[in-house]
Coordinates of C-alpha atoms in Angstrom, one line a residue:
M244 CA 0.0 0.0 0.0
V245 CA 1.7 3.2 -1.2
K246 CA 1.0 6.3 0.9
V247 CA 1.0 9.8 -0.8
I248 CA -0.3 13.0 0.8
P249 CA -0.9 16.5 -0.5
F250 CA 1.2 19.4 0.8
K251 CA 1.4 23.1 0.8
A252 CA 4.1 23.8 -1.8
V253 CA 6.2 26.9 -1.7
R254 CA 6.4 28.1 -5.4
P255 CA 7.8 30.9 -7.4
T256 CA 5.2 33.4 -8.7
R257 CA 3.9 32.8 -12.2
A258 CA 5.7 35.8 -13.6
I259 CA 9.2 34.7 -12.7
V260 CA 9.1 30.9 -12.4
G261 CA 11.1 30.4 -15.6
L262 CA 13.8 32.6 -14.1
V263 CA 13.9 30.8 -10.8
A264 CA 13.9 27.2 -12.0
A265 CA 17.4 25.7 -12.3
R266 CA 19.1 22.4 -13.1
P267 CA 20.7 20.6 -10.2
Y268 CA 23.7 22.6 -8.9
E269 CA 26.3 20.0 -9.9
S270 CA 25.2 19.9 -13.5
Y271 CA 26.6 23.3 -14.2
T272 CA 30.2 24.2 -14.8
V273 CA 31.6 27.0 -12.6
D274 CA 31.5 29.4 -15.6
E275 CA 27.9 28.5 -16.3
R276 CA 26.8 29.0 -12.7
E277 CA 28.5 32.3 -12.5
S278 CA 27.1 33.6 -15.8
R279 CA 23.6 32.7 -14.8
M280 CA 23.9 34.3 -11.4
D281 CA 25.6 37.4 -12.9
Y282 CA 22.6 38.1 -15.1
N283 CA 19.6 36.5 -13.3
P284 CA 19.0 37.6 -9.7
Y285 CA 16.0 35.3 -9.4
S286 CA 17.8 32.0 -10.2
F287 CA 17.5 29.3 -7.5
L288 CA 21.3 29.0 -7.9
H289 CA 21.6 32.1 -5.6
I290 CA 20.0 30.1 -2.8
V291 CA 22.1 27.0 -3.1
N292 CA 25.3 29.0 -3.8
P293 CA 25.1 31.7 -1.1
G294 CA 28.8 32.4 -1.2
Y295 CA 28.4 34.1 -4.6
K296 CA 27.1 37.2 -2.7
Y297 CA 30.4 37.5 -0.9
D298 CA 32.6 36.2 -3.7
Q299 CA 33.6 33.4 -1.4
V300 CA 33.6 29.6 -1.5
I301 CA 31.6 28.6 1.6
T302 CA 31.2 25.0 2.7
G303 CA 29.7 22.9 5.5
E304 CA 27.3 24.1 8.1
E305 CA 28.1 27.7 7.4
R306 CA 27.0 27.2 3.8
Y307 CA 23.8 25.5 4.9
R308 CA 22.9 28.3 7.3
L309 CA 23.4 30.8 4.5
V310 CA 21.3 28.7 2.1
R311 CA 18.5 29.0 4.7
N312 CA 19.0 32.8 4.8
R313 CA 18.9 33.2 1.1
Y314 CA 15.7 31.0 0.9
M315 CA 14.0 33.1 3.6
E316 CA 15.0 36.3 1.7
F317 CA 13.3 34.9 -1.4
K318 CA 10.1 34.3 0.6
E319 CA 10.3 37.8 2.2
D320 CA 10.8 39.4 -1.2
G321 CA 7.7 37.7 -2.6
I322 CA 9.7 35.6 -5.1
F323 CA 8.3 32.5 -3.3
I324 CA 4.8 32.1 -2.0
Q325 CA 3.2 29.2 -0.2
D326 CA -0.1 27.6 -1.2
K327 CA -2.8 28.0 1.5
T328 CA -4.3 24.5 1.1
P329 CA -2.6 21.1 0.9
S330 CA -2.6 20.0 -2.8
F331 CA -1.3 17.5 -5.3
Y332 CA 0.2 19.0 -8.4
A333 CA -0.3 17.7 -11.9
Y334 CA 2.9 18.3 -13.7
K335 CA 3.7 18.0 -17.4
I336 CA 7.0 18.3 -19.2
V337 CA 7.3 18.5 -23.0
N338 CA 10.9 18.3 -24.1
R339 CA 12.6 19.5 -27.3
H340 CA 12.4 16.0 -28.7
G341 CA 8.6 16.0 -28.4
Q342 CA 8.6 13.5 -25.5
I343 CA 5.8 14.2 -23.0
F344 CA 5.9 13.3 -19.3
N345 CA 2.7 13.5 -17.1
G346 CA 2.6 12.9 -13.4
I347 CA 1.8 14.1 -9.9
I348 CA 4.0 15.9 -7.4
A349 CA 3.2 14.6 -4.0
A350 CA 4.7 13.9 -0.6
T351 CA 5.7 10.3 -0.3
S352 CA 6.3 8.3 2.9
A353 CA 9.8 7.7 4.4
E354 CA 8.2 4.7 6.2
D355 CA 7.3 3.3 2.8
Y356 CA 11.0 3.7 1.9
E357 CA 12.0 1.9 5.1
N358 CA 9.6 -1.0 4.4
D359 CA 10.7 -1.4 0.7
I360 CA 7.3 -0.3 -0.6
I361 CA 9.4 2.4 -2.4
K362 CA 11.9 0.1 -4.1
K363 CA 15.5 1.0 -4.9
H364 CA 17.9 -0.3 -7.7
E365 CA 21.1 1.7 -7.1
D366 CA 23.6 1.8 -4.3
T367 CA 24.1 5.0 -2.4
L368 CA 27.2 6.4 -0.8
A369 CA 26.9 6.7 3.0
Q370 CA 28.9 9.9 3.1
R371 CA 26.7 11.7 0.5
E372 CA 23.6 10.5 2.4
E373 CA 24.9 12.0 5.7
I374 CA 25.9 15.3 4.0
F375 CA 22.5 15.8 2.4
K376 CA 20.7 14.8 5.6
S377 CA 22.6 17.5 7.5
Y378 CA 21.8 19.9 4.7
L379 CA 18.1 19.2 4.9
Q380 CA 18.1 19.5 8.7
T381 CA 19.7 23.0 8.5
V382 CA 17.9 24.5 5.5
G383 CA 14.5 23.0 6.4
F384 CA 13.3 22.4 2.8
N385 CA 13.7 20.2 -0.2
A386 CA 13.5 21.8 -3.7
E387 CA 14.0 18.9 -6.1
P388 CA 11.6 16.0 -6.1
V389 CA 12.6 12.3 -6.3
L390 CA 11.4 10.7 -9.5
L391 CA 9.2 7.7 -8.8
T392 CA 7.4 5.5 -11.3
Y393 CA 4.2 3.5 -10.8
P394 CA 2.2 1.0 -13.0
D395 CA 0.0 2.8 -15.5
N396 CA -3.3 3.7 -13.9
D397 CA -6.4 4.8 -15.9
V398 CA -8.0 6.6 -12.9
I399 CA -4.9 8.7 -12.2
A400 CA -4.4 9.4 -15.9
K401 CA -7.9 10.7 -16.2
I402 CA -7.5 12.9 -13.2
I403 CA -4.4 14.4 -14.7
Q404 CA -6.1 14.9 -18.0
E405 CA -9.0 16.7 -16.3
A406 CA -6.7 18.9 -14.3
Q407 CA -4.9 19.9 -17.5
K408 CA -8.2 21.3 -19.0
G409 CA -8.1 24.0 -16.3
Y410 CA -5.9 27.1 -15.7
A411 CA -2.2 26.2 -15.5
E412 CA -0.4 27.8 -12.5
F413 CA 2.8 27.6 -14.5
E414 CA 3.7 27.4 -18.2
F415 CA 7.3 28.2 -19.0
T416 CA 10.1 27.1 -21.3
M417 CA 13.7 26.6 -20.2
T418 CA 16.8 27.3 -22.3
Y419 CA 17.0 23.6 -23.0
R420 CA 13.6 24.1 -24.7
D421 CA 11.8 21.9 -22.3
T422 CA 8.3 23.3 -21.5
H423 CA 6.9 22.8 -18.0
Y424 CA 3.3 23.0 -16.9
L425 CA 1.8 22.8 -13.4
W426 CA -1.9 22.5 -12.2
K427 CA -3.1 22.5 -8.6
I428 CA -5.3 19.6 -7.5
D429 CA -6.9 20.7 -4.2
D430 CA -10.4 19.3 -4.4
K431 CA -10.8 17.0 -1.4
E432 CA -12.7 14.3 -3.3
T433 CA -10.1 14.1 -6.1
I434 CA -7.3 14.0 -3.5
T435 CA -9.0 11.1 -1.8
T436 CA -9.4 9.3 -5.1
I437 CA -5.7 9.7 -5.9
Q438 CA -4.7 8.5 -2.5
N439 CA -7.0 5.4 -2.8
E440 CA -5.5 4.5 -6.2
F441 CA -2.0 4.6 -4.8
K442 CA -3.1 2.6 -1.8
K443 CA -4.1 -0.2 -4.2
M444 CA -0.4 -0.4 -5.5
G445 CA 1.9 -2.7 -3.7
T446 CA 5.1 -0.9 -4.7
V447 CA 6.5 2.1 -6.6
Y448 CA 10.1 2.4 -7.9
I449 CA 12.7 5.0 -7.6
A450 CA 13.7 6.0 -11.2
D451 CA 16.1 8.9 -10.2
G452 CA 17.0 10.4 -6.9
H453 CA 18.4 7.5 -4.7
H454 CA 20.5 9.8 -2.6
R455 CA 17.8 12.3 -2.1
S456 CA 15.3 9.7 -0.9
S457 CA 17.9 7.9 1.3
S458 CA 18.9 11.2 2.9
S459 CA 15.3 12.0 3.5
Y460 CA 14.9 8.6 5.2
L461 CA 17.8 9.3 7.5
L462 CA 16.3 12.7 8.3
Y463 CA 13.0 10.9 9.2
K464 CA 14.9 8.5 11.5
D465 CA 16.8 11.3 13.3
E466 CA 13.7 13.5 13.8
K467 CA 11.5 10.6 14.9
D468 CA 14.1 9.5 17.5
K469 CA 14.3 13.1 18.9
N470 CA 10.6 13.6 19.1
P471 CA 8.9 12.0 22.2
N472 CA 5.5 13.0 20.8
H473 CA 6.1 11.6 17.3
T474 CA 2.7 10.9 15.5
G475 CA 3.8 9.8 12.0
E476 CA 2.2 12.9 10.4
E477 CA 5.0 15.4 10.9
S478 CA 6.4 16.8 7.7
Y479 CA 9.7 14.9 8.3
N480 CA 7.8 11.7 7.7
F481 CA 7.5 12.5 4.0
F482 CA 9.6 13.7 1.1
M483 CA 8.6 15.3 -2.2
S484 CA 8.3 13.1 -5.2
Y485 CA 7.3 13.4 -8.9
L486 CA 5.3 10.2 -9.7
I487 CA 4.9 9.3 -13.3
P488 CA 3.5 6.1 -15.0
E489 CA 6.0 3.5 -16.2
S490 CA 5.0 4.1 -19.9
D491 CA 6.1 7.8 -19.6
L492 CA 9.6 6.9 -18.4
V493 CA 12.4 7.2 -21.0
I494 CA 15.6 5.3 -20.3
H495 CA 18.9 5.8 -22.1
E496 CA 22.1 3.9 -21.5
F497 CA 25.5 5.2 -20.4
S498 CA 28.4 4.2 -22.6
R499 CA 31.8 3.5 -21.2
L500 CA 35.1 5.1 -22.1
I501 CA 38.4 3.6 -20.9
K502 CA 41.7 5.4 -20.8
D503 CA 44.0 2.4 -21.5
L504 CA 44.1 -1.4 -22.2
N505 CA 45.6 -2.4 -18.9
G506 CA 49.0 -2.9 -20.3
L507 CA 47.7 -5.0 -23.3
T508 CA 48.4 -4.4 -26.9
K509 CA 45.5 -4.1 -29.2
E510 CA 46.0 -7.6 -30.5
E511 CA 46.3 -9.1 -27.0
F512 CA 43.1 -7.3 -25.9
L513 CA 41.1 -8.6 -28.9
I514 CA 42.3 -12.1 -28.3
K515 CA 41.1 -12.0 -24.7
L516 CA 37.8 -10.5 -25.8
D517 CA 37.4 -13.4 -28.3
G518 CA 37.3 -15.8 -25.4
I519 CA 33.8 -14.7 -24.5
Y520 CA 32.5 -12.6 -27.4
R521 CA 32.2 -13.1 -31.2
I522 CA 33.9 -10.1 -32.7
E523 CA 33.2 -8.5 -36.0
N524 CA 35.2 -5.5 -37.4
R525 CA 32.8 -2.9 -38.7
G526 CA 35.5 -0.6 -40.0
M527 CA 34.7 3.1 -40.1
M528 CA 30.9 2.6 -40.2
P529 CA 29.4 3.6 -36.9
Y530 CA 27.7 0.7 -35.2
H531 CA 25.2 0.6 -32.4
P532 CA 23.9 -2.7 -30.9
S533 CA 20.2 -3.5 -31.4
K534 CA 19.9 -6.5 -29.0
Q535 CA 20.5 -7.3 -25.4
H536 CA 24.0 -8.7 -24.6
H537 CA 25.4 -7.2 -27.8
F538 CA 27.9 -4.3 -27.5
S539 CA 29.5 -1.8 -29.8
M540 CA 33.2 -1.1 -29.4
Y541 CA 35.4 1.7 -30.9
L542 CA 39.1 1.0 -30.8
D543 CA 42.0 2.4 -32.9
G544 CA 39.8 4.2 -35.4
E545 CA 37.4 1.3 -36.1
F546 CA 34.0 0.1 -34.8
Y547 CA 33.5 -3.5 -33.7
S548 CA 30.4 -5.5 -32.8
L549 CA 30.6 -7.8 -29.8
Y550 CA 28.2 -10.7 -29.4
L551 CA 28.2 -12.6 -26.2
R552 CA 29.0 -16.4 -26.3
K553 CA 26.1 -17.2 -24.0
S554 CA 27.3 -20.7 -23.3
L555 CA 30.2 -19.2 -21.4
Y556 CA 28.2 -16.9 -19.1
K557 CA 25.7 -17.9 -16.4
F558 CA 22.5 -15.8 -15.9
N559 CA 21.5 -16.5 -12.3
T560 CA 19.9 -13.2 -11.2
A561 CA 18.1 -10.3 -12.8
L562 CA 21.3 -8.3 -12.3
D563 CA 23.3 -10.8 -14.4
E564 CA 21.0 -10.0 -17.3
L565 CA 21.8 -6.3 -17.2
D566 CA 24.2 -5.3 -20.0
A567 CA 26.1 -2.8 -17.8
Q568 CA 26.7 -5.6 -15.3
L569 CA 27.6 -8.1 -18.0
L570 CA 30.2 -5.7 -19.5
Y571 CA 31.7 -5.1 -16.1
K572 CA 31.9 -8.9 -15.3
T573 CA 33.3 -10.0 -18.6
V574 CA 35.5 -7.1 -19.8
L575 CA 36.0 -4.1 -17.5
Q576 CA 37.0 -6.1 -14.4
P577 CA 38.7 -9.2 -15.7
I578 CA 40.5 -7.8 -18.8
L579 CA 40.8 -4.1 -18.2
G580 CA 41.4 -4.3 -14.4
I581 CA 38.6 -1.8 -13.4
N582 CA 37.2 -2.9 -10.1
D583 CA 35.7 0.3 -8.7
L584 CA 33.3 1.7 -11.3
R585 CA 32.5 4.7 -9.2
N586 CA 35.9 5.9 -8.3
D587 CA 38.5 4.6 -10.9
N588 CA 39.7 7.5 -12.9
R589 CA 40.4 5.3 -15.9
I590 CA 36.7 5.1 -16.7
S591 CA 34.3 7.8 -17.8
Y592 CA 30.6 7.7 -18.9
V593 CA 28.6 9.2 -21.8
N594 CA 24.9 9.2 -21.8
G595 CA 23.4 7.4 -24.7
R596 CA 21.9 10.4 -26.4
H597 CA 25.3 11.5 -27.6
E598 CA 27.3 8.2 -27.4
I599 CA 28.6 7.4 -30.9
V600 CA 29.9 10.9 -31.7
T601 CA 31.3 11.4 -28.2
I602 CA 32.9 7.9 -28.1
K603 CA 34.6 8.4 -31.5
S604 CA 35.9 11.9 -30.8
S605 CA 37.1 11.0 -27.3
V606 CA 39.1 7.9 -28.6
D607 CA 40.3 9.7 -31.7
S608 CA 41.6 12.5 -29.6
G609 CA 43.8 10.1 -27.6
E610 CA 42.2 10.9 -24.3
F611 CA 40.7 7.4 -24.2
K612 CA 41.8 4.2 -25.7
V613 CA 38.5 2.3 -26.2
G614 CA 34.8 2.9 -25.9
F615 CA 31.8 0.6 -25.4
G616 CA 28.1 1.1 -26.2
M617 CA 25.0 -0.9 -25.3
I618 CA 21.3 -0.7 -25.6
P619 CA 19.3 0.8 -22.7
A620 CA 17.9 -1.2 -19.8
T621 CA 14.1 -1.6 -19.7
V622 CA 11.7 -0.6 -16.9
E623 CA 11.0 -4.3 -16.4
Q624 CA 14.7 -5.0 -15.9
I625 CA 15.0 -2.2 -13.3
K626 CA 11.9 -3.5 -11.5
H627 CA 13.2 -7.1 -11.4
I628 CA 16.6 -6.1 -10.1
A629 CA 14.9 -4.0 -7.4
D630 CA 12.4 -6.8 -6.5
E631 CA 15.4 -9.2 -6.0
G632 CA 17.0 -6.6 -3.6
L633 CA 20.0 -6.2 -5.9
K634 CA 21.7 -3.0 -7.0
M635 CA 22.8 -1.9 -10.5
P636 CA 26.3 -0.7 -11.2
P637 CA 26.8 3.1 -11.3
K638 CA 25.8 4.9 -14.4
S639 CA 23.6 2.0 -15.7
T640 CA 20.7 4.3 -16.7
Y641 CA 20.2 7.8 -17.9
I642 CA 16.5 8.4 -17.1
L643 CA 14.2 11.1 -18.4
P644 CA 12.5 13.4 -17.4
K645 CA 15.2 15.4 -15.7
L646 CA 13.6 17.7 -13.1
R647 CA 14.3 21.3 -12.2
S648 CA 15.0 22.7 -8.7
G649 CA 12.9 25.5 -7.2
I650 CA 9.6 24.9 -8.9
T651 CA 7.9 23.3 -6.0
I652 CA 9.4 23.3 -2.6
Y653 CA 8.6 21.0 0.4
E654 CA 9.2 22.4 3.8
Y655 CA 10.1 20.3 6.9

């Protein structure tokens, strides 16, 4: 039984929401961040980078306190306003490729996360969890929802469609040419219907935002332990999520770029690969695999196709079937000597939307020695891995939609 509740979102005013909304802080280069803050006083980046005001790099608890100050200033100046009644929010994104994402922004339960009703498929780093938990405790708000996905539901889809016939609270386009729309759903009967439909679901799945959700869970545990009058309805029991149906989720792969052949010559490397893959030289013609367990490879100015010799590899779990895991277990670890996919500086990742061009140019430049491409994972694969309690390797999926910060804010 999945629990969702409406909440009183803090939101930018309609006139400036497009100026406030920002990509996640880490996705900008330093020059991009500074340029946006130089020319846009409303950007949410001013809140999360408070040291800009003093031309200082500020870290730790001091930074968190200043983030809180900047946020309160945005509220005091009327840049942010808070809804008067708890609401769900129908949210629609139309990206520049014509892909459409429809869903509901709601508060979801930390207890559901604890009980594996909200299922995970990626490992998280304990240090990052603790850092973000401390951040949330100090600043008192969360400005970027976790992306969750649920089985397609006709009742919820119809409610979203009906909401979209009304007046949109927001309608704005970002520089990436993604257009965003938001509608309030505050009718009590409709809210109850939405909650009842989610109650019928046994599980929902994290698509993107594993660290945000795990940090919110740690916050919940801390605050619950400190509160002798804990009821389960306090704001810290929940975290903000954008829930979309599985059919709306778009999954791209991440390709792998490797800086060297682990001391092997090209010929030695190909001979080792031949032990588990059937290899075809495709020459200069760009090649992208079309089937699971097939890979593309770019090496020394030529493309290759790699077909797994299935008799030599055992598929015992859902994780074994995942191509990112398969490549790791058959090539990256045993042949190229890459054990730590998260921290080894010999490996880099390219999201699948740009993979062939980026792989070729990166290898041709000499920065990398070899690149590998694969087809994307499916929603069903992700669900099966999560259901078995397993975790995917880092950078296994590049999932759309990508959300913006500062559009709806959940206060603790």
